[in-house]
PDB file of C-alpha atoms in Angstrom:
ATOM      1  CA  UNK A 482       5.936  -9.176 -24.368  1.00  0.00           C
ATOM      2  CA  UNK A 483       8.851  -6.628 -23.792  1.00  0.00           C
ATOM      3  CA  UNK A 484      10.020  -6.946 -27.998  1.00  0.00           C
ATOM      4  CA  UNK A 485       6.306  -7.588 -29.155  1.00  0.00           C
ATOM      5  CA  UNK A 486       4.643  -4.726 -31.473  1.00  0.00           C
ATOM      6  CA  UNK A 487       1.920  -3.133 -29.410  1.00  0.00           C
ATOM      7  CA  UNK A 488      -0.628  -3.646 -32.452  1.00  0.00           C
ATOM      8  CA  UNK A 489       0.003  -7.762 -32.003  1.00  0.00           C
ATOM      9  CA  UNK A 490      -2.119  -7.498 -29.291  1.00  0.00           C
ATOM     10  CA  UNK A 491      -4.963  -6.131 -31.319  1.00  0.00           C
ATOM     11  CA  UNK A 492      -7.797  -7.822 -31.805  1.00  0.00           C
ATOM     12  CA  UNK A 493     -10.775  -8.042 -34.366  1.00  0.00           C
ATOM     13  CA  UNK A 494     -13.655  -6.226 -33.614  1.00  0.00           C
ATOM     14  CA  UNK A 495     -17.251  -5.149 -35.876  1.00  0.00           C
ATOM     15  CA  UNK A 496     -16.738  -1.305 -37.008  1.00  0.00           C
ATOM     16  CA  UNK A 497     -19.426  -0.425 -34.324  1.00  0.00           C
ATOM     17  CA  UNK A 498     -17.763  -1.840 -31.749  1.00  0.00           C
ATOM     18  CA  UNK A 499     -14.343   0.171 -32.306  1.00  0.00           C
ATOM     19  CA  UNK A 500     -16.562   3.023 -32.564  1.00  0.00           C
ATOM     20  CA  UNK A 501     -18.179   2.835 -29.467  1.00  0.00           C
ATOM     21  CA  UNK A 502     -15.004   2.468 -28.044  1.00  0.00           C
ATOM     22  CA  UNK A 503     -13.471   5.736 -29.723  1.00  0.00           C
ATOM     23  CA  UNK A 504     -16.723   7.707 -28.081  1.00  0.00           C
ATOM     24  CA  UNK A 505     -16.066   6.079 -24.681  1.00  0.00           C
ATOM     25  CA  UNK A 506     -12.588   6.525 -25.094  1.00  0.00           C
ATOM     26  CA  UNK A 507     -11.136   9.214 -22.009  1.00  0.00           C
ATOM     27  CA  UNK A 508      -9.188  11.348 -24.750  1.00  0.00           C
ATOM     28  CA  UNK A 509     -10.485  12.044 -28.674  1.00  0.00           C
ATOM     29  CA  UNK A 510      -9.425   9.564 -30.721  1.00  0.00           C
ATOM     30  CA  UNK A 511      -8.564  10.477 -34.809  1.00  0.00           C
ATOM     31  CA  UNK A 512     -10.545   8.675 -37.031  1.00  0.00           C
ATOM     32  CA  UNK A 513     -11.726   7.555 -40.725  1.00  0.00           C
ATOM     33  CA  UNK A 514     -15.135   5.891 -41.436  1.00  0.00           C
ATOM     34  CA  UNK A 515     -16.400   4.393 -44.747  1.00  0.00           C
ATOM     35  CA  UNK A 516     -20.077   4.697 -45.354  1.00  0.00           C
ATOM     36  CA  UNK A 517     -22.376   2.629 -47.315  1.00  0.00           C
ATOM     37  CA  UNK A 518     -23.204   5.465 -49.657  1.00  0.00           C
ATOM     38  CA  UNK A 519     -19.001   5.566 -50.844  1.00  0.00           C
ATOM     39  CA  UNK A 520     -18.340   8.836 -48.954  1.00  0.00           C
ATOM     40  CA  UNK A 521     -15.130   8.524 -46.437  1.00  0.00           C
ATOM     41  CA  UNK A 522     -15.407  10.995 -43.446  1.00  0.00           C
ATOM     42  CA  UNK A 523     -12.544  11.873 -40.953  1.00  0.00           C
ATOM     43  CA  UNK A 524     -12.658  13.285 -37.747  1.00  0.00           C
ATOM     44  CA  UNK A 525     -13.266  12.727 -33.950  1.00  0.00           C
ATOM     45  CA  UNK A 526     -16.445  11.598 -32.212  1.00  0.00           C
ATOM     46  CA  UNK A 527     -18.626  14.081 -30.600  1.00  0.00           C
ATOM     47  CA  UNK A 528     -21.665  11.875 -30.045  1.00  0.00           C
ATOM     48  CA  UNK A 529     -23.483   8.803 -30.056  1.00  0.00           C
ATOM     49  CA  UNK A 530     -27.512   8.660 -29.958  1.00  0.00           C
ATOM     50  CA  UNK A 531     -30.120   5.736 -30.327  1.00  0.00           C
ATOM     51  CA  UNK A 532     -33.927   6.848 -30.992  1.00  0.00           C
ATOM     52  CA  UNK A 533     -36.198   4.839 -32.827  1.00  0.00           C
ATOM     53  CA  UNK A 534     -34.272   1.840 -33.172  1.00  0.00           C
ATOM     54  CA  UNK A 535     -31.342   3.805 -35.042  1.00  0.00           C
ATOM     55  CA  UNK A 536     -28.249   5.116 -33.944  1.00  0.00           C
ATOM     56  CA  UNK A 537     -27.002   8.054 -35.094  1.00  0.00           C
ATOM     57  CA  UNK A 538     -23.646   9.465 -35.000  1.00  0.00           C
ATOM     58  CA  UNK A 539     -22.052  13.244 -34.879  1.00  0.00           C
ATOM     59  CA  UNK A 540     -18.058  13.614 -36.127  1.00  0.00           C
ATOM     60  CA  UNK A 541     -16.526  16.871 -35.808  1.00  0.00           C
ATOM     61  CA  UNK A 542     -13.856  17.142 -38.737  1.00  0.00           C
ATOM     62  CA  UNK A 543      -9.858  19.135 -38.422  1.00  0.00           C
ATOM     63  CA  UNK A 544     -11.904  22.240 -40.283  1.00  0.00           C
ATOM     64  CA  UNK A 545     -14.459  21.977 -37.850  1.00  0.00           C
ATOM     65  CA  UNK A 546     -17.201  20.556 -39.966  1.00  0.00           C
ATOM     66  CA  UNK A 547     -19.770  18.511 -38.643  1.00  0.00           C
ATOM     67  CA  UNK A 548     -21.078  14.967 -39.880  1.00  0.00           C
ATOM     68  CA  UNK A 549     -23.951  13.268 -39.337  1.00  0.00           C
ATOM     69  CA  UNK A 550     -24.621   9.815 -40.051  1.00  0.00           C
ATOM     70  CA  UNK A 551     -27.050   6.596 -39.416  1.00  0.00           C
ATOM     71  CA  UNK A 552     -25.036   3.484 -37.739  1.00  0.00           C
ATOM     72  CA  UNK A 553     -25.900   1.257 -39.870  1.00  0.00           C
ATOM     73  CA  UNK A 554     -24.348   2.826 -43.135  1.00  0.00           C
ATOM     74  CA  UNK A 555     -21.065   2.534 -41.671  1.00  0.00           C
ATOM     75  CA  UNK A 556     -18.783   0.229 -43.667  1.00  0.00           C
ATOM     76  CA  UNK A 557     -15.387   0.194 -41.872  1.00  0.00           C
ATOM     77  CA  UNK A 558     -13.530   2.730 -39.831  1.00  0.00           C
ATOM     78  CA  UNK A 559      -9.551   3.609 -39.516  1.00  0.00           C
ATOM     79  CA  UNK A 560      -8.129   4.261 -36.332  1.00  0.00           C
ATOM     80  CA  UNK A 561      -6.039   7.008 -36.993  1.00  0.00           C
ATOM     81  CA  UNK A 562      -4.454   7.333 -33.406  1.00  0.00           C
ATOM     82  CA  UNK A 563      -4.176   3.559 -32.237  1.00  0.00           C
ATOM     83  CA  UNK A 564      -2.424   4.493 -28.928  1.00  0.00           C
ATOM     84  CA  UNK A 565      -4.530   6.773 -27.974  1.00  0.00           C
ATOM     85  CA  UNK A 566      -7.019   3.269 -27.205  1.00  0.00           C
ATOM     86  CA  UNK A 567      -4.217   0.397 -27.175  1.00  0.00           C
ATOM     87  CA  UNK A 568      -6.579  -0.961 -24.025  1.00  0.00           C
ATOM     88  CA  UNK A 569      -9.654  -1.102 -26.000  1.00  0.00           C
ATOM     89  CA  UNK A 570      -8.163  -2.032 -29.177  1.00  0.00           C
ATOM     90  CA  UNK A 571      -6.373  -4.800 -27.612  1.00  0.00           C
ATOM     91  CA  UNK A 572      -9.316  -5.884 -25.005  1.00  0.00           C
ATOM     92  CA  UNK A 573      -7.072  -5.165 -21.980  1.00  0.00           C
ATOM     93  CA  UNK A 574      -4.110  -7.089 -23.023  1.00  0.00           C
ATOM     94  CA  UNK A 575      -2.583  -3.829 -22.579  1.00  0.00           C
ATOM     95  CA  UNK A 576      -3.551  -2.340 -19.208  1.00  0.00           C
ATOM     96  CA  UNK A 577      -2.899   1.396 -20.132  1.00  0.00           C
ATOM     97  CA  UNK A 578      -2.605   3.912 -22.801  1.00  0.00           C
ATOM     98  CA  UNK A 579       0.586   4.257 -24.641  1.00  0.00           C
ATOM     99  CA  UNK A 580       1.107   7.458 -23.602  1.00  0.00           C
ATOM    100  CA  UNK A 581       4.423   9.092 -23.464  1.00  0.00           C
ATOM    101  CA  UNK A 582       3.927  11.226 -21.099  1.00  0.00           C
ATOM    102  CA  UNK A 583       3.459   7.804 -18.642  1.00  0.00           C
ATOM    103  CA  UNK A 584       6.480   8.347 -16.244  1.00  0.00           C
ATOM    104  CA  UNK A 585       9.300   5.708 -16.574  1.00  0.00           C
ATOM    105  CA  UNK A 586       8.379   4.239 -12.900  1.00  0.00           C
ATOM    106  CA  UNK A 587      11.723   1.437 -12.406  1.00  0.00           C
ATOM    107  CA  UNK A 588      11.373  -1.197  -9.852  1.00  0.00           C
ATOM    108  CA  UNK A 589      13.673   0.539  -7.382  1.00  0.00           C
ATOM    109  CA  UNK A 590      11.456   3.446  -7.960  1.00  0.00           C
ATOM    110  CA  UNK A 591       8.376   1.850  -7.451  1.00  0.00           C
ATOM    111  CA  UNK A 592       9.565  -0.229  -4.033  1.00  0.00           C
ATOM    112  CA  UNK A 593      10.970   3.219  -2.967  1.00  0.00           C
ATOM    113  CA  UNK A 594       8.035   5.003  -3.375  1.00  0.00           C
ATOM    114  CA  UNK A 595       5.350   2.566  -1.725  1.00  0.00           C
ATOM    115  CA  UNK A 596       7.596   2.533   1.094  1.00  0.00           C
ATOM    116  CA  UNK A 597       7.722   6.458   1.245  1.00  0.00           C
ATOM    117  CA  UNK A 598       3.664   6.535   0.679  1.00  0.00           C
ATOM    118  CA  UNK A 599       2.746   3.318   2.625  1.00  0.00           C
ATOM    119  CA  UNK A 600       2.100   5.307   5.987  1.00  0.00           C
ATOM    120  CA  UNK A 601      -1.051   7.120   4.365  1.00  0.00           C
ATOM    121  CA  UNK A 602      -2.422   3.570   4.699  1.00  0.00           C
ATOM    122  CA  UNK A 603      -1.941   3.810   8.521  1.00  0.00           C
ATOM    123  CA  UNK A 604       1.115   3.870  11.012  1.00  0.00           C
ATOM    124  CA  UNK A 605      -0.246   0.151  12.075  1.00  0.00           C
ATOM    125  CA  UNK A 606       1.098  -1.049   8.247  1.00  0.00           C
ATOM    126  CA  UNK A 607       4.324  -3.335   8.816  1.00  0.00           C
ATOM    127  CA  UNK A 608       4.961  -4.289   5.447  1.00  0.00           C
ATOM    128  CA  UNK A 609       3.547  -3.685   1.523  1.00  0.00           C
ATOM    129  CA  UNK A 610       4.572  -7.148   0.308  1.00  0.00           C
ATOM    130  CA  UNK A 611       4.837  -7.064  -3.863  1.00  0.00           C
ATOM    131  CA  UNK A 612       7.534  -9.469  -4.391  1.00  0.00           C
ATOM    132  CA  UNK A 613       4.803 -11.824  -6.000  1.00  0.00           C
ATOM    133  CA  UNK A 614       3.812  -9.601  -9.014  1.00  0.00           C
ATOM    134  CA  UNK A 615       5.367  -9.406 -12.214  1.00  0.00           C
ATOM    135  CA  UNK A 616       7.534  -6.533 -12.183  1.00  0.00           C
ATOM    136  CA  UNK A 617       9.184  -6.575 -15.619  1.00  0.00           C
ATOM    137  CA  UNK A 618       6.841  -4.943 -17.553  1.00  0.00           C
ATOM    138  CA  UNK A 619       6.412  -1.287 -17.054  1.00  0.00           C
ATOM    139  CA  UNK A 620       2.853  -1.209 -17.306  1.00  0.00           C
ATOM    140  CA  UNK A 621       2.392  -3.312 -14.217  1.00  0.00           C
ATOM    141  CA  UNK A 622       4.213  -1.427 -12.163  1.00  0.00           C
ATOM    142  CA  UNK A 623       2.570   1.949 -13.081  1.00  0.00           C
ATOM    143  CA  UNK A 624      -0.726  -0.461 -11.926  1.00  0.00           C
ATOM    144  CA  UNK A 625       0.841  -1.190  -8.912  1.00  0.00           C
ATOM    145  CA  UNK A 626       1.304   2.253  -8.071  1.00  0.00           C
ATOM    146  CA  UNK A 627      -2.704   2.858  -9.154  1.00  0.00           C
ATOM    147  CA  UNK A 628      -3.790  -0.236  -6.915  1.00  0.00           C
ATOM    148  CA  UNK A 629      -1.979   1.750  -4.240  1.00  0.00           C
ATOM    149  CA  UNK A 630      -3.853   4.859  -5.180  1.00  0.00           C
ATOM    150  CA  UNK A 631      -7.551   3.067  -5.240  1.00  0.00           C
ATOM    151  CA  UNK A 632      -6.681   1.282  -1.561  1.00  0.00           C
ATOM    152  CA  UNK A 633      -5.592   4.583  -0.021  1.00  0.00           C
ATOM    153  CA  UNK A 634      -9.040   6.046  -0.776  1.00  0.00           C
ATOM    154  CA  UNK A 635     -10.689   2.560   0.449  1.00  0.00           C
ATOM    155  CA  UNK A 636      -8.837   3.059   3.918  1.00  0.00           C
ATOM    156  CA  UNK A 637      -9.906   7.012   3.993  1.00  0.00           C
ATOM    157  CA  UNK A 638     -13.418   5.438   3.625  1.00  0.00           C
ATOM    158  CA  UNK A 639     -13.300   2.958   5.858  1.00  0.00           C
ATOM    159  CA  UNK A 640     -11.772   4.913   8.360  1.00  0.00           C
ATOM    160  CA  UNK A 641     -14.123   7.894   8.619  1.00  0.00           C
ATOM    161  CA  UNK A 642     -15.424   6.620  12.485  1.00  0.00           C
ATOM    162  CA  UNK A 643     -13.969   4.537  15.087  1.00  0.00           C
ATOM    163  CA  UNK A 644     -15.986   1.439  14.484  1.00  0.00           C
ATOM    164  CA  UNK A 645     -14.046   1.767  11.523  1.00  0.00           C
ATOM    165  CA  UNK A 646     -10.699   2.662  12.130  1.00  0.00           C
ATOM    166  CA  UNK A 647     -10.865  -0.115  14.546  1.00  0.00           C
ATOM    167  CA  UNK A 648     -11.212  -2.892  12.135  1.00  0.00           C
ATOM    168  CA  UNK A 649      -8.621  -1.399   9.844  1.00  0.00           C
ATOM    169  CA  UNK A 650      -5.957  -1.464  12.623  1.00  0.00           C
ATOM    170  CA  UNK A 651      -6.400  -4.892  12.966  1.00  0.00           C
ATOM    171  CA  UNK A 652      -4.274  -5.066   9.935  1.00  0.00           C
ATOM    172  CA  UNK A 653      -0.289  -4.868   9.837  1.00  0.00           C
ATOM    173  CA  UNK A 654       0.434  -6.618   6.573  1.00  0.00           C
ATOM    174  CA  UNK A 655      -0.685  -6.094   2.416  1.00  0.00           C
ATOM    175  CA  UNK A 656       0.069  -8.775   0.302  1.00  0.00           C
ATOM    176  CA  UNK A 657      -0.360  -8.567  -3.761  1.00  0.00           C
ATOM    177  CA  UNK A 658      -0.516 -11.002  -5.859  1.00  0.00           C
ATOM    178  CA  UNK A 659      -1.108 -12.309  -9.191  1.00  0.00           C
ATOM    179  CA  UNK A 660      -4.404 -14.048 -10.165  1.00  0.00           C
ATOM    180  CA  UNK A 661      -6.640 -13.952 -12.955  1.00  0.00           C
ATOM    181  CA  UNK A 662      -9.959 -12.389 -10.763  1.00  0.00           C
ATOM    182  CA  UNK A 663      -9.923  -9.978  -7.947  1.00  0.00           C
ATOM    183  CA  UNK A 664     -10.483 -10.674  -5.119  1.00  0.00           C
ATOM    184  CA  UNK A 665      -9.385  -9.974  -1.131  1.00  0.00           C
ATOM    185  CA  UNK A 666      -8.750 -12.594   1.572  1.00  0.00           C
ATOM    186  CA  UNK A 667      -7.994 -11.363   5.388  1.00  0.00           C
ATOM    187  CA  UNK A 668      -6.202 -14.092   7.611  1.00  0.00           C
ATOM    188  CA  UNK A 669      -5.199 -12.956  11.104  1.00  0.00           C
ATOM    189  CA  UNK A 670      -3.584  -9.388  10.372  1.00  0.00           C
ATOM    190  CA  UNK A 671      -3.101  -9.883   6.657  1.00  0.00           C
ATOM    191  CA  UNK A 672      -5.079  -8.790   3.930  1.00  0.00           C
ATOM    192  CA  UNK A 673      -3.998 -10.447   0.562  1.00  0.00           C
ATOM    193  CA  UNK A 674      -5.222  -8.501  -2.662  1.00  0.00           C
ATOM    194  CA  UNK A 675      -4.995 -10.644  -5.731  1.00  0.00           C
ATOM    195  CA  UNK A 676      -5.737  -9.667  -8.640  1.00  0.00           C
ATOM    196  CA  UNK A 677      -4.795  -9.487 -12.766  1.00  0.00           C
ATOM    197  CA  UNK A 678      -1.857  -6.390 -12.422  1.00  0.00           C
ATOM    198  CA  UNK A 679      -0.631  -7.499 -15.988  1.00  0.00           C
ATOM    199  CA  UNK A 680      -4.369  -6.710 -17.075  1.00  0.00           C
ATOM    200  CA  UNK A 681      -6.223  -3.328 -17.741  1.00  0.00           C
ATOM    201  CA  UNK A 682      -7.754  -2.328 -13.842  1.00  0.00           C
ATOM    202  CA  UNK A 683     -11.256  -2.229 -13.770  1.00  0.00           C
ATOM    203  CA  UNK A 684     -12.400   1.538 -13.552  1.00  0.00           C
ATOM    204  CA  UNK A 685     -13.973   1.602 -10.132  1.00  0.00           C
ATOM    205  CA  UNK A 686     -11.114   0.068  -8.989  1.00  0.00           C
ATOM    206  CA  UNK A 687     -11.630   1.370  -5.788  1.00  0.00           C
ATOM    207  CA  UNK A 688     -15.446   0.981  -5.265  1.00  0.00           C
ATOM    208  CA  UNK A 689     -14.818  -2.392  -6.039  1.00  0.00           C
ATOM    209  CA  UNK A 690     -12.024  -3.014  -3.497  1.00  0.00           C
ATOM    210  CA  UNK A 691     -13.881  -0.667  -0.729  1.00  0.00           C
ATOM    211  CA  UNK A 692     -17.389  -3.580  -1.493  1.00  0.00           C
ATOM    212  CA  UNK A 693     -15.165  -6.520  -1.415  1.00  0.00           C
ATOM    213  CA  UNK A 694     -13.000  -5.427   2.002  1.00  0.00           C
ATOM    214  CA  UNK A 695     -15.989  -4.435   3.906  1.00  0.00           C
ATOM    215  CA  UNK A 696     -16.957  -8.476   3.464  1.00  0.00           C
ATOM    216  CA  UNK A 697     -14.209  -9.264   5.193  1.00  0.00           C
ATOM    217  CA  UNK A 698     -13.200  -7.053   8.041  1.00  0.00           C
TER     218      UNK A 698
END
């Protein structure tokens, strides 16, 4: 997907559900809505509200004017920053904002780094094994190095009494791999993570690891 236009991976949503994505979205999102009554309004999403069986919405324009309008009259809507949501807009096909400020992370850079970090997950750790994940694509790596990030604060966790640093030193070796669910397997001293890295992480990446390694240790 290296030559493929970010916006092929776009796919067709209902006007409310794009804009329920622009409020939830992390940073304000730039856009035009079409309302049933023929006025066109641009601007970013302040708020969302349901009472009554109606949903409401508040858009704060560039002049700093403020809309209000009912759900329901909305016709279509224009995303006027498309990166800004590529992961919503493209239903996690793309795992990350386009962002240009995302660092250019190379695979040397990447390997070099985990093995500069991997201590943090305890002096016990013999190896960070990755050679099983797709490493092509940019975006996976930068979600290697988040997957990193969210185990790091499972360990911390895990590791707050002796009960629990005991169990964790039982393991010497990580293992990541590609599948199409997470999930976490622990044979002997190895504790295999598996999980979609080509794929948008979920957001409690971490909580969810933290639940899923305390089955197993």
């Amino acid at each position: 997907m290296t030559n493929t236009p970010y916006y092929d991976t776009f796919v067709a949503q209902t006007p409310e559900q794009v804009l329920q994505s622009v409020h939830k979205n992390e940073k304000p999102v730039l856009i035009g809505v079409s309302l049933s009554n023929g006025n066109y309004l641009e601007g970013i999403v302040l708020d969302i509200k349901e009472a009554n069986n109606q949903k409401s919405v508040c858009l704060l324009s560039s002049d700093e004017q403020v809309s209000f309008f009912n759900l329901h009259s909305l016709v279509s809507i224009t995303v006027k920053q498309p990166k800004k949501m590529a992961v919503a807009l493209s239903k996690g096909t793309i795992s990350r904002p386009l962002d240009p400020e995302n660092e250019n992370l190379t695979v040397l850079q990447l390997k070099r780094w985990l093995q500069t970090e991997k201590p943090q997950l305890g002096n016990q750790i013999k190896e960070l094994n990755i050679d099983q994940l797709p490493l092509n694509e940019l975006n996976n790596r930068l979600n290697i190095k988040d997957v990193f990030k969210a185990l790091k604060e499972v360990v911390s966790q895990i590791t707050i009494d002796e009960i629990g640093q005991k169990a964790w030193q039982a393991i010497d070796t990580i293992v990541l791999q590609q599948a199409d669910a997470l999930s976490i397997n622990v044979q002997a001293t190895t504790l295999t993570i598996s999980l979609a890295i080509d794929r948008a992480l979920p957001k409690e990446l971490s909580k969810i690891l933290e639940e899923k390694l305390l089955q197993q240790l």
